[in-house]
Amino acid sequence: MSEQGKGSASASAAAPPAAAAAAAGSDTYKGWLFKWTNYLKGYQRRWFVLSNGLLSYYRTQAEMAHTCRGTINLATAHIDTEDACNIVLSSSGRTYHLKASTEVERQRWITALELAKAKAIRMMNDQSDEEPASQSDRTEIQGTLKILVSKLDDLSTCNDLIAKHGAALQRSLSELEGLKVPVEGGEKIKAVNERATLFRITSNAMINACRDFLDLAETHSRRWQRALQYEREQRTHLEETIEQLAKQHNSLERAWRAAPTLSSSAPSAPADKKGSERPLKGEASDEDEDTEYFDAMEDSPAFITVTATDNTQHREAAAGIEPGTSALYNDVSGKELQPRRQRRTRVPDKPNYSLNLWSIMKNCIGKELSKIPMPVNFNEPLSMLQRLTEDLEYHELLDKAARCDSSLEQMCLVAAFSVSSYSTTIHRTAKPFNPLLGETYELDRLEEFGYRSLCEQVSHHPPAAAHHVISQRGWTLWQEITIASKFRGKYLSIMPLGAIHLQFHSSGNHYVWRKVTSTVHNIIVGKLWIDQSGDIEIVNHRTKETCQLKFSPYSYFSRDVPRKVTGVVADCVGQAHYILSGTWDEKIESAKIIQSSRGGSGSEGKQKTIYQTLPPKLLWKKYSPPENAENMYYFSALALTLNEPEDGVGVTDSRLRPDQRLMEDGRWDEANSEKQRLEEKQRAVRRRREAEASDALDEGMGKKK
């Protein structure tokens, strides 16, 4: 089914609530909506632009400069709603099924669409008689004008004839009056003469009025044609100008991303403290504003989704400095340091090699994936150790959490950090390289971001890695991760085993959580896509406070936003204080609970919980992907730098793996040969080590005897 149709399935892609905005007095409204595409892909995120009574959509905002995927004329469209978040547009025999991220966002779009439709209908009625739509219409109008001119000539001829015959009639009647006739006959002739005079005067007035009308119509017709032609030329000129500006804007944006930039330094410690106090003041002031009420939920505690108000304060709260930029910066003490090192922003484009996945995977059903020899065609040029390090993409969330005085607010930021690590996986369907036993990876960002990370592969079967990060900005993170994976034919399940620990130096708060299951779908047929599902429980072992996060799995029959994440932050006695909501690939928001109450029982017998909250605040928002990311394995800005060669790294560092380096350089055939050689060498070492252990055991047993 094409993008123009819709079935009864649900969404399969996520997006943040539409960043829709309309300037004051502007007729343009823009934002993200989900659009039904087909049964295989479900709902997909599209960028919609409402302008001049037309609703156009694009796959990305960048496509506005060159490719429009479709346009809906609202003047002839029927607008309807299905449920809390859905919008149905019917136009020209086609039906478009759209979905907003929240009910509030849906209502904003409905209002904008209804206003645009009403205006478009008025414009169509006003201009329907003015602008010919085609060459045939113009020919018809010209023919009508010719007929009108001909009729004007006929009226002029009739005017002359009436004047001529009227004058003759007048003379005849005058002659009759001069004849000697009875008095009664003379009076009748006089009455006829007066009536003839009135007839001549009335006829002349009518003909003059017709001539004036036709002259005026002809004059105005020429004026309207000139005005219409001028407007057409202006519209064409404006369209060309806008297209040129869009192309120039796109080129400038690419040039800006590619060129190194100098930005102002990060705020010093006193400024940070002041900034950390602002949300508290904002929350106090929100008590006086209109609060938001939410319906009862089936589960207890209830998980709800709230909508963020798009303002500068929220954007600044999640901003941070994006990796890969060149800037002057200050350390925690406020001393200005020298410019940071310029990191790379590109890797060689991924070659277009075709490979039959099913021909390899069909013999692997039910097996442990780490034990299956796979060609590099299924890999990305990063190792699993580097993928673990990529969890630090949004390390600034932990920097901000370290400055929090409230442990509950700190818990919200830790929860946002735990979700942010999945945002880089949305298009990353390739498999990282399995690390060799003893392989390490060190990422030193002390000068730039104040942290240093070290990973090591400590076990080969089962594969296990140890990861330790220490930050000069007040926190330490460590984890022991074992990856279990199973191929089930249609999908591949990846189950991280092990706990993640996070400790803040000043408060001593110690947080522990585990990761959810990742699933790669459409292994056999269709486009590969990733879903995250399961629950995360984050526990502060010092205060006993908890956060329950739920990653909702994708379902055809669910009306929820795809990739939805909801959560509740509770204190040590289980009382909820914050609601978390968002999607794991876009953003997370928190809303402070000011009142909660128990409702009736739901359909499954569970008691409902009703929360009254303040307006939500943005905790984390995903960075925009690098330019040309689709051709660079969909790497994030940090991922592009992870395999960059550096001096002084250990001999066991992942950057020095020859097969991984060959793959990054695009030499996949050589990379496959080198990968096979390294894996065979590791198997031989393991067999020798197992034999030595067996001999030592036998020797020990012999000595006992």
XYZ file of C-alpha atoms in Angstrom:
705
model
C 0.000 0.000 0.000
C 1.372 3.422 -0.905
C 1.691 6.479 1.287
C -1.726 7.634 0.122
C -3.633 4.754 1.690
C -4.155 3.371 5.146
C -5.051 0.136 6.848
C -6.109 -0.541 10.381
C -2.650 -0.971 11.804
C -0.851 1.372 14.152
C 2.331 3.384 14.170
C 5.826 2.020 13.618
C 7.932 5.139 13.836
C 8.377 7.801 16.426
C 8.860 11.443 16.520
C 8.715 14.105 19.065
C 5.610 16.174 19.434
C 5.448 18.348 16.388
C 7.591 21.384 16.701
C 4.744 23.226 15.066
C 4.837 26.963 15.183
C 3.053 29.829 13.529
C 4.288 33.350 13.838
C 1.852 36.011 14.915
C -0.215 37.035 11.910
C 1.332 34.321 9.733
C -0.662 31.856 7.624
C 2.094 29.219 7.801
C 2.069 26.340 10.311
C 4.835 23.727 10.413
C 5.629 20.642 12.439
C 6.146 16.886 12.642
C 3.217 14.492 12.265
C 2.987 10.749 11.715
C 1.582 9.734 8.326
C 0.276 6.286 7.511
C 2.336 4.726 4.728
C 1.626 0.994 4.449
C 1.183 -2.172 6.466
C 4.903 -2.910 6.470
C 6.089 0.470 7.729
C 2.964 1.712 9.473
C 3.100 5.352 10.529
C 6.187 7.288 9.486
C 7.371 10.687 10.627
C 6.862 13.448 8.065
C 7.457 17.208 8.139
C 4.205 19.041 7.323
C 3.894 22.645 6.145
C 0.501 24.386 6.051
C 0.555 27.499 3.860
C -1.931 29.318 1.598
C -4.602 26.658 2.028
C -2.229 23.845 1.005
C -0.877 21.147 3.335
C 2.419 19.791 1.979
C 4.611 17.134 3.523
C 8.263 16.074 3.265
C 10.362 13.282 4.703
C 12.725 15.783 6.323
C 12.920 19.533 6.725
C 15.855 19.580 4.297
C 13.583 18.218 1.553
C 11.641 21.483 1.542
C 14.359 22.893 -0.717
C 13.889 20.357 -3.498
C 11.334 17.542 -3.010
C 7.694 17.714 -1.941
C 6.179 14.270 -1.241
C 2.589 15.401 -1.600
C 0.170 18.320 -1.288
C -3.411 18.432 -0.031
C -5.754 21.239 -1.122
C -7.761 22.072 1.979
C -10.413 23.981 -0.007
C -11.818 20.633 -1.199
C -10.694 18.471 1.743
C -12.826 16.982 4.501
C -11.265 17.141 7.982
C -12.212 14.506 10.539
C -10.835 12.953 13.741
C -10.682 9.308 14.786
C -9.445 9.395 18.368
C -7.435 11.550 20.728
C -4.433 11.965 18.420
C -5.556 11.043 14.880
C -6.475 13.374 12.006
C -8.169 12.150 8.799
C -8.063 14.264 5.638
C -10.108 13.256 2.578
C -9.450 15.020 -0.711
C -9.866 14.106 -4.383
C -10.821 10.519 -3.611
C -7.797 9.950 -1.386
C -7.654 9.633 2.394
C -4.695 10.713 4.482
C -4.373 9.348 8.019
C -2.195 11.503 10.261
C -1.313 11.211 13.922
C -0.064 13.858 16.335
C 2.130 13.053 19.293
C -0.406 14.291 21.826
C -4.046 15.333 21.982
C -3.032 18.958 22.597
C -0.829 18.955 19.499
C -3.640 17.330 17.497
C -6.021 20.100 18.528
C -3.527 22.762 17.441
C -3.303 21.175 14.018
C -7.100 20.811 13.746
C -7.553 24.505 14.542
C -4.915 25.539 12.007
C -6.391 23.246 9.333
C -9.962 24.487 9.849
C -8.884 28.136 9.654
C -6.802 27.465 6.544
C -9.704 25.580 4.925
C -12.164 28.423 5.585
C -9.753 30.970 4.153
C -9.032 28.796 1.106
C -12.756 28.454 0.356
C -13.231 32.222 0.576
C -10.311 32.822 -1.755
C -11.623 30.245 -4.218
C -15.079 31.860 -4.277
C -13.617 35.346 -4.722
C -11.321 34.362 -7.553
C -13.388 31.739 -9.328
C -14.624 34.251 -11.936
C -11.345 36.109 -12.326
C -8.615 33.673 -13.205
C -9.002 31.331 -16.195
C -7.688 27.936 -15.239
C -6.658 26.772 -18.689
C -6.225 27.778 -22.329
C -9.753 26.646 -23.141
C -11.126 28.963 -20.406
C -9.176 31.901 -21.799
C -10.497 31.154 -25.314
C -14.044 31.003 -23.981
C -13.695 34.369 -22.234
C -12.266 35.978 -25.361
C -15.175 34.592 -27.371
C -17.625 35.999 -24.846
C -16.003 39.414 -25.141
C -16.341 39.270 -28.918
C -20.039 38.407 -28.592
C -20.523 41.292 -26.193
C -18.874 43.687 -28.684
C -21.121 42.329 -31.447
C -24.186 42.844 -29.285
C -23.015 46.386 -28.570
C -22.885 47.037 -32.329
C -26.391 45.569 -32.702
C -27.647 47.848 -29.951
C -26.053 50.860 -31.663
C -27.765 49.920 -34.953
C -31.057 49.511 -33.154
C -30.508 52.886 -31.551
C -30.002 54.532 -34.940
C -33.075 52.789 -36.402
C -35.245 53.718 -33.435
C -34.047 57.331 -33.649
C -34.693 57.401 -37.438
C -38.119 55.796 -37.279
C -39.025 57.796 -34.181
C -38.213 61.037 -35.989
C -40.309 59.927 -39.027
C -43.167 59.022 -36.724
C -42.876 62.402 -35.024
C -43.073 64.202 -38.365
C -46.065 62.167 -39.468
C -47.902 62.935 -36.268
C -47.077 66.636 -36.605
C -48.506 66.587 -40.137
C -51.653 64.902 -38.876
C -52.092 67.638 -36.299
C -52.044 70.255 -39.115
C -54.900 68.611 -40.971
C -58.434 69.707 -40.428
C -59.941 66.840 -38.475
C -62.663 66.687 -35.903
C -61.724 67.832 -32.458
C -61.976 64.306 -30.995
C -59.581 62.928 -33.659
C -57.117 65.747 -33.012
C -56.989 64.967 -29.351
C -56.287 61.298 -30.046
C -53.511 62.217 -32.517
C -52.017 64.518 -29.884
C -52.063 61.741 -27.261
C -50.366 59.344 -29.720
C -47.727 61.981 -30.443
C -46.971 62.399 -26.742
C -46.665 58.641 -26.249
C -44.367 58.364 -29.233
C -42.166 61.088 -27.767
C -42.002 59.288 -24.420
C -41.156 56.020 -26.204
C -38.303 57.682 -28.113
C -36.895 59.245 -24.936
C -37.099 55.945 -23.010
C -35.498 53.968 -25.861
C -32.609 56.422 -26.080
C -32.063 56.251 -22.329
C -32.064 52.436 -22.391
C -29.616 52.230 -25.265
C -27.304 54.791 -23.670
C -27.349 52.824 -20.403
C -26.514 49.587 -22.265
C -23.630 51.291 -24.062
C -22.261 52.719 -20.829
C -22.514 49.310 -19.135
C -20.713 47.483 -21.930
C -18.025 50.166 -22.134
C -17.443 49.909 -18.399
C -17.382 46.085 -18.507
C -14.892 46.092 -21.367
C -12.661 48.625 -19.606
C -12.683 46.726 -16.326
C -12.128 43.416 -18.111
C -8.916 44.745 -19.663
C -7.838 46.148 -16.293
C -8.521 42.845 -14.532
C -6.615 40.916 -17.165
C -3.619 43.203 -16.740
C -3.802 42.885 -12.948
C -4.155 39.108 -13.186
C -1.189 38.836 -15.518
C 0.862 40.983 -13.142
C -0.060 38.779 -10.166
C 0.889 35.650 -12.117
C 4.273 37.097 -12.956
C 4.817 38.149 -9.338
C 3.852 34.704 -8.060
C 6.246 33.007 -10.479
C 8.993 35.402 -9.460
C 8.359 34.781 -5.754
C 8.355 31.003 -6.224
C 11.685 31.175 -8.030
C 13.095 33.465 -5.343
C 11.932 31.204 -2.503
C 13.362 28.138 -4.219
C 16.692 29.915 -4.690
C 16.720 31.064 -1.058
C 15.964 27.535 0.143
C 18.876 26.173 -1.871
C 21.192 28.889 -0.555
C 20.027 28.227 3.005
C 20.705 24.508 2.579
C 24.177 25.206 1.178
C 24.991 27.637 3.992
C 23.813 25.151 6.598
C 26.030 22.437 5.137
C 28.979 24.803 4.987
C 28.387 25.859 8.589
C 28.324 22.266 9.768
C 31.478 21.396 7.870
C 33.487 24.442 8.933
C 34.979 24.777 12.435
C 33.148 27.321 14.566
C 34.075 29.421 17.597
C 31.454 29.661 20.294
C 31.367 31.278 23.670
C 32.782 29.415 26.638
C 30.688 27.240 28.910
C 29.259 28.813 32.078
C 31.474 28.802 35.134
C 30.538 27.194 38.418
C 28.660 30.171 39.933
C 26.636 30.575 36.738
C 25.802 26.865 36.801
C 24.541 27.162 40.333
C 22.380 30.080 39.387
C 21.080 28.243 36.366
C 20.233 25.237 38.481
C 18.060 27.394 40.687
C 15.907 28.719 37.866
C 13.784 25.605 37.373
C 12.907 25.667 41.076
C 11.735 29.255 40.787
C 9.803 28.401 37.660
C 8.039 25.559 39.409
C 6.989 27.827 42.253
C 5.514 30.319 39.844
C 3.695 27.583 37.957
C 1.577 26.936 41.030
C -0.403 30.096 40.227
C -0.959 29.198 36.584
C -3.588 26.953 35.066
C -2.654 23.388 35.863
C -3.107 20.441 33.532
C -5.386 17.519 34.333
C -5.012 14.053 32.899
C -7.488 11.230 32.592
C -7.239 8.137 34.714
C -4.911 5.424 33.474
C -5.380 1.672 33.643
C -2.065 0.823 35.297
C -1.030 1.772 38.812
C 1.155 3.713 39.124
C -0.119 5.434 35.992
C 2.178 6.395 33.132
C 1.112 9.478 31.207
C 2.453 11.469 28.299
C 2.656 15.237 28.628
C 3.429 17.903 26.068
C 6.334 20.315 26.374
C 6.003 24.010 25.740
C 8.632 24.844 23.182
C 10.558 27.712 24.727
C 14.114 28.879 25.003
C 14.489 27.785 28.608
C 13.762 24.160 27.712
C 16.163 24.188 24.801
C 18.935 25.635 26.931
C 18.328 23.018 29.597
C 19.150 20.212 27.152
C 21.676 21.992 24.976
C 25.251 21.249 26.064
C 28.108 21.357 23.579
C 27.767 18.886 20.753
C 30.784 16.615 20.233
C 32.869 17.246 17.163
C 32.732 21.055 17.295
C 35.726 23.278 17.720
C 35.320 25.890 20.437
C 37.014 27.786 23.213
C 35.859 26.549 26.594
C 36.326 26.899 30.348
C 36.988 24.164 32.840
C 35.084 23.797 36.102
C 37.283 26.367 37.817
C 36.373 28.979 35.235
C 39.870 29.305 33.766
C 39.982 29.751 30.046
C 41.772 26.958 28.232
C 43.237 26.714 24.780
C 41.057 25.683 21.820
C 40.084 22.042 21.909
C 41.296 19.565 19.358
C 39.359 19.447 16.109
C 37.712 16.027 15.842
C 36.755 14.478 12.549
C 33.193 14.850 11.291
C 33.237 12.255 8.507
C 34.167 8.664 7.779
C 34.393 7.129 4.300
C 30.980 6.443 2.793
C 29.624 2.944 3.191
C 30.146 0.881 -0.006
C 27.054 -0.482 -1.702
C 27.633 -4.227 -1.433
C 24.673 -6.547 -1.921
C 24.468 -9.716 0.146
C 21.739 -12.270 0.729
C 21.183 -12.082 4.470
C 18.822 -15.041 4.612
C 21.310 -17.357 2.892
C 23.631 -16.867 5.866
C 21.147 -16.498 8.708
C 18.908 -19.480 7.888
C 21.478 -21.858 9.399
C 21.787 -19.781 12.575
C 18.240 -19.977 13.951
C 18.281 -20.575 17.704
C 22.057 -20.157 18.045
C 24.063 -17.655 20.060
C 24.919 -14.850 17.653
C 28.393 -14.268 19.094
C 29.370 -17.802 18.046
C 28.356 -17.315 14.403
C 31.099 -16.278 11.949
C 29.671 -13.290 10.081
C 31.150 -11.307 7.165
C 31.828 -7.616 7.715
C 28.894 -6.817 5.413
C 26.696 -7.078 8.518
C 29.021 -5.007 10.679
C 29.687 -1.351 11.261
C 33.309 -0.185 11.697
C 33.067 0.019 15.491
C 33.612 -2.614 18.165
C 31.204 -3.436 20.967
C 33.544 -1.611 23.363
C 33.150 1.557 21.310
C 29.377 1.095 21.235
C 29.391 0.942 25.055
C 31.406 4.159 25.138
C 28.813 5.752 22.849
C 26.424 5.755 25.831
C 28.292 8.917 26.874
C 26.885 10.888 23.903
C 24.780 12.937 26.332
C 27.222 13.070 29.263
C 26.152 16.670 29.979
C 22.995 15.232 31.593
C 25.210 13.704 34.289
C 27.191 16.953 34.602
C 23.930 18.767 35.269
C 22.695 16.044 37.631
C 25.877 16.379 39.687
C 24.930 19.997 40.400
C 21.377 19.168 41.575
C 20.537 19.695 45.242
C 17.360 17.611 45.023
C 17.861 13.862 44.712
C 14.463 13.520 42.989
C 15.420 16.032 40.297
C 18.735 14.231 39.991
C 16.845 10.962 39.489
C 14.911 12.544 36.587
C 18.165 13.493 34.843
C 19.670 10.042 35.465
C 16.534 8.494 33.932
C 16.843 10.772 30.897
C 20.493 9.699 30.543
C 19.529 6.009 30.684
C 17.020 6.585 27.854
C 19.348 8.771 25.762
C 21.760 5.885 25.182
C 19.160 4.283 22.880
C 18.706 7.340 20.651
C 21.752 6.410 18.555
C 20.294 2.964 17.721
C 17.251 4.107 15.736
C 18.850 3.391 12.336
C 21.859 1.365 13.504
C 20.863 -2.102 12.313
C 24.461 -3.188 11.662
C 26.328 -5.362 14.167
C 29.452 -4.046 15.932
C 32.642 -6.107 15.849
C 32.963 -8.697 18.607
C 36.000 -7.620 20.692
C 38.898 -9.997 21.009
C 39.791 -11.237 24.486
C 41.903 -8.572 26.166
C 40.930 -5.887 23.660
C 40.575 -2.427 25.201
C 39.225 0.966 24.248
C 40.134 4.255 25.911
C 38.377 7.565 25.258
C 40.097 10.555 26.835
C 37.950 13.682 26.852
C 39.340 15.272 30.026
C 40.334 18.499 28.323
C 37.085 18.819 26.384
C 34.352 17.395 28.601
C 36.112 16.426 31.804
C 35.789 12.622 31.597
C 37.884 9.586 30.684
C 36.415 6.225 29.679
C 38.076 2.795 29.600
C 36.570 -0.501 28.347
C 38.044 -3.989 28.256
C 36.821 -7.324 26.937
C 37.290 -9.592 29.967
C 35.669 -12.759 28.614
C 35.299 -14.245 25.157
C 32.639 -16.956 25.724
C 30.348 -15.737 27.007
C 31.405 -12.298 25.738
C 31.669 -9.837 28.626
C 33.065 -6.323 28.901
C 33.948 -4.039 31.808
C 33.471 -0.289 31.414
C 34.638 2.452 33.775
C 34.192 6.225 33.395
C 35.393 8.914 35.793
C 34.508 12.564 35.393
C 36.120 15.641 36.906
C 32.628 17.156 37.032
C 31.454 15.083 39.938
C 30.436 11.577 38.858
C 31.722 8.063 38.181
C 30.025 5.390 36.051
C 30.870 1.719 35.705
C 29.173 -1.320 34.232
C 29.769 -5.002 33.561
C 27.871 -6.032 30.443
C 27.350 -9.443 28.903
C 25.471 -9.529 25.615
C 23.144 -12.473 25.012
C 21.548 -12.674 21.601
C 19.234 -15.112 19.870
C 18.148 -15.292 16.239
C 14.524 -16.401 15.926
C 14.060 -16.339 12.154
C 11.975 -13.190 11.761
C 13.789 -11.151 14.366
C 16.982 -10.943 16.375
C 16.838 -10.330 20.134
C 19.766 -8.676 21.916
C 19.624 -8.926 25.699
C 22.228 -6.976 27.705
C 22.935 -8.676 31.020
C 24.589 -6.842 33.884
C 24.102 -3.708 35.922
C 25.098 -0.086 35.332
C 26.313 1.869 38.365
C 26.473 5.646 38.695
C 27.759 7.509 41.735
C 27.895 11.248 42.389
C 30.883 12.391 44.383
C 29.399 15.249 46.424
C 26.146 13.616 47.573
C 27.187 9.968 47.520
C 24.005 9.048 45.649
C 24.531 5.626 44.051
C 22.191 4.677 41.179
C 21.879 1.211 39.646
C 19.848 0.073 36.623
C 19.830 -2.508 33.839
C 19.214 -2.170 30.107
C 16.165 -3.315 28.150
C 15.980 -5.806 25.275
C 16.705 -4.615 21.735
C 14.990 -6.377 18.828
C 15.937 -6.203 15.142
C 12.892 -6.960 12.966
C 12.384 -7.988 9.323
C 15.448 -10.217 9.087
C 13.847 -12.275 6.305
C 11.996 -9.670 4.247
C 11.475 -5.929 4.374
C 13.511 -3.084 5.750
C 15.381 -3.758 8.990
C 14.165 -1.766 11.969
C 14.953 -1.734 15.683
C 12.634 -1.645 18.666
C 13.386 -1.359 22.384
C 11.038 -2.952 24.890
C 10.943 -3.776 28.573
C 11.168 -2.066 31.934
C 14.010 -0.254 33.652
C 14.091 0.212 37.408
C 16.564 2.824 38.599
C 17.313 2.649 42.323
C 19.158 5.207 44.430
C 20.719 2.927 47.032
C 21.458 5.810 49.411
C 17.941 7.295 49.590
C 15.960 4.250 48.357
C 14.205 6.450 45.781
C 13.177 4.708 42.552
C 12.244 5.420 38.966
C 10.156 2.965 36.971
C 10.595 3.358 33.193
C 8.486 1.492 30.653
C 9.604 1.084 27.015
C 6.415 0.251 25.134
C 6.959 -2.328 22.365
C 5.659 -1.597 18.903
C 2.250 -3.049 18.068
C 0.061 -2.773 14.990
C -2.985 -2.436 17.222
C -1.660 0.172 19.637
C -2.704 3.801 19.313
C 0.221 5.017 21.392
C 3.073 6.997 19.919
C 5.748 4.590 18.605
C 8.929 4.209 20.684
C 7.080 5.586 23.658
C 8.766 5.777 27.067
C 6.875 6.603 30.256
C 7.987 6.647 33.857
C 7.307 7.637 37.449
C 9.853 8.913 39.979
C 8.914 7.983 43.549
C 10.446 8.561 46.975
C 11.455 5.909 49.505
C 7.856 5.317 50.631
C 6.541 4.945 47.082
C 4.887 8.350 46.693
C 5.138 9.631 43.099
C 6.746 13.058 42.594
C 7.487 13.292 38.863
C 6.016 11.905 35.659
C 8.436 11.176 32.789
C 7.302 10.854 29.178
C 8.683 10.965 25.649
C 10.267 8.643 23.105
C 13.624 6.914 23.290
C 14.737 8.307 19.912
C 13.774 11.976 20.373
C 13.314 13.484 23.835
C 12.261 13.016 27.452
C 10.243 15.447 29.562
C 9.377 15.589 33.248
C 6.270 16.998 34.920
C 6.089 17.642 38.636
C 3.086 16.047 40.361
C 1.186 18.440 42.622
C -1.742 16.155 43.420
C -2.740 12.540 42.900
C -5.954 10.687 43.608
C -7.317 7.178 43.267
C -10.122 6.501 40.815
C -12.292 3.499 40.113
C -11.170 0.107 38.908
C -10.165 -0.401 35.305
C -11.113 -3.158 32.890
C -8.539 -5.519 34.407
C -9.481 -4.773 37.980
C -6.513 -2.473 38.580
C -7.117 0.754 40.423
C -6.753 3.923 38.386
C -4.525 6.800 39.409
C -5.215 10.399 38.454
C -2.261 12.798 38.501
C -2.430 16.559 38.400
C 0.874 18.005 37.172
C 2.574 21.254 36.358
C 3.505 21.952 32.715
C 6.312 19.611 31.579
C 9.968 20.571 31.364
C 12.399 19.284 28.776
C 15.143 17.067 30.217
C 16.833 15.742 27.100
C 16.509 16.168 23.361
C 18.370 14.276 20.663
C 21.024 16.050 18.616
C 20.426 16.460 14.903
C 22.263 13.748 12.914
C 25.467 14.728 11.100
C 25.270 15.685 7.457
C 25.237 12.629 5.153
C 24.714 10.318 8.151
C 22.742 7.832 6.034
C 25.898 7.082 4.037
C 28.100 6.883 7.150
C 26.343 4.006 8.949
C 24.000 6.535 10.643
C 26.797 7.388 13.082
C 26.210 10.124 15.646
C 28.658 12.999 16.100
C 30.448 11.110 18.878
C 30.468 7.805 16.974
C 32.273 9.466 14.048
C 35.210 10.209 16.355
C 35.400 6.899 18.232
C 37.579 5.088 15.685
C 39.668 8.130 14.795
C 43.401 7.235 15.022
C 45.135 8.730 18.054
C 48.682 8.677 19.351
C 49.558 7.101 22.669
C 46.777 4.498 22.851
C 47.456 0.986 24.101
C 48.504 -1.747 21.707
C 45.251 -3.573 22.472
C 43.056 -0.559 21.610
C 40.134 -1.149 19.227
C 41.386 1.638 16.947
C 44.307 -0.611 15.988
C 42.219 -3.600 14.850
C 43.231 -4.165 11.218
C 39.931 -5.722 10.058
C 37.890 -2.887 11.549
C 40.199 -0.267 10.003
C 40.034 -1.949 6.584
C 36.232 -1.959 6.737
C 36.110 1.737 7.628
C 38.366 2.469 4.641
C 35.927 0.624 2.364
C 38.206 -2.396 1.665
C 35.653 -4.994 2.699
C 37.166 -8.008 0.943
C 40.464 -7.495 2.750
C 38.574 -6.833 5.977
C 36.749 -10.164 5.666
C 40.023 -12.047 5.198
C 41.642 -10.269 8.137
C 38.611 -10.821 10.357
C 38.634 -14.535 9.598
C 42.383 -14.696 10.385
C 41.985 -12.941 13.737
C 39.039 -15.093 14.802
C 40.850 -18.304 13.875
C 43.931 -17.142 15.785
C 41.779 -16.429 18.852
C 40.164 -19.873 18.631
C 43.616 -21.492 18.485
C 44.771 -19.533 21.537
C 41.647 -20.552 23.433
C 42.145 -24.229 22.561
C 45.775 -24.043 23.720
C 44.764 -22.333 26.946
C 42.075 -24.936 27.626
C 44.609 -27.717 26.944
C 47.126 -26.145 29.347
C 44.437 -25.851 31.999
C 43.489 -29.501 31.513
C 47.140 -30.600 31.767
C 47.606 -28.549 34.926
C 44.502 -30.137 36.428
C 45.720 -33.642 35.564
C 49.152 -32.850 37.019
C 47.568 -31.590 40.233
C 45.437 -34.697 40.541
C 48.519 -36.893 40.011
C 50.445 -35.187 42.799
C 47.576 -35.785 45.229
C 47.737 -39.481 44.512
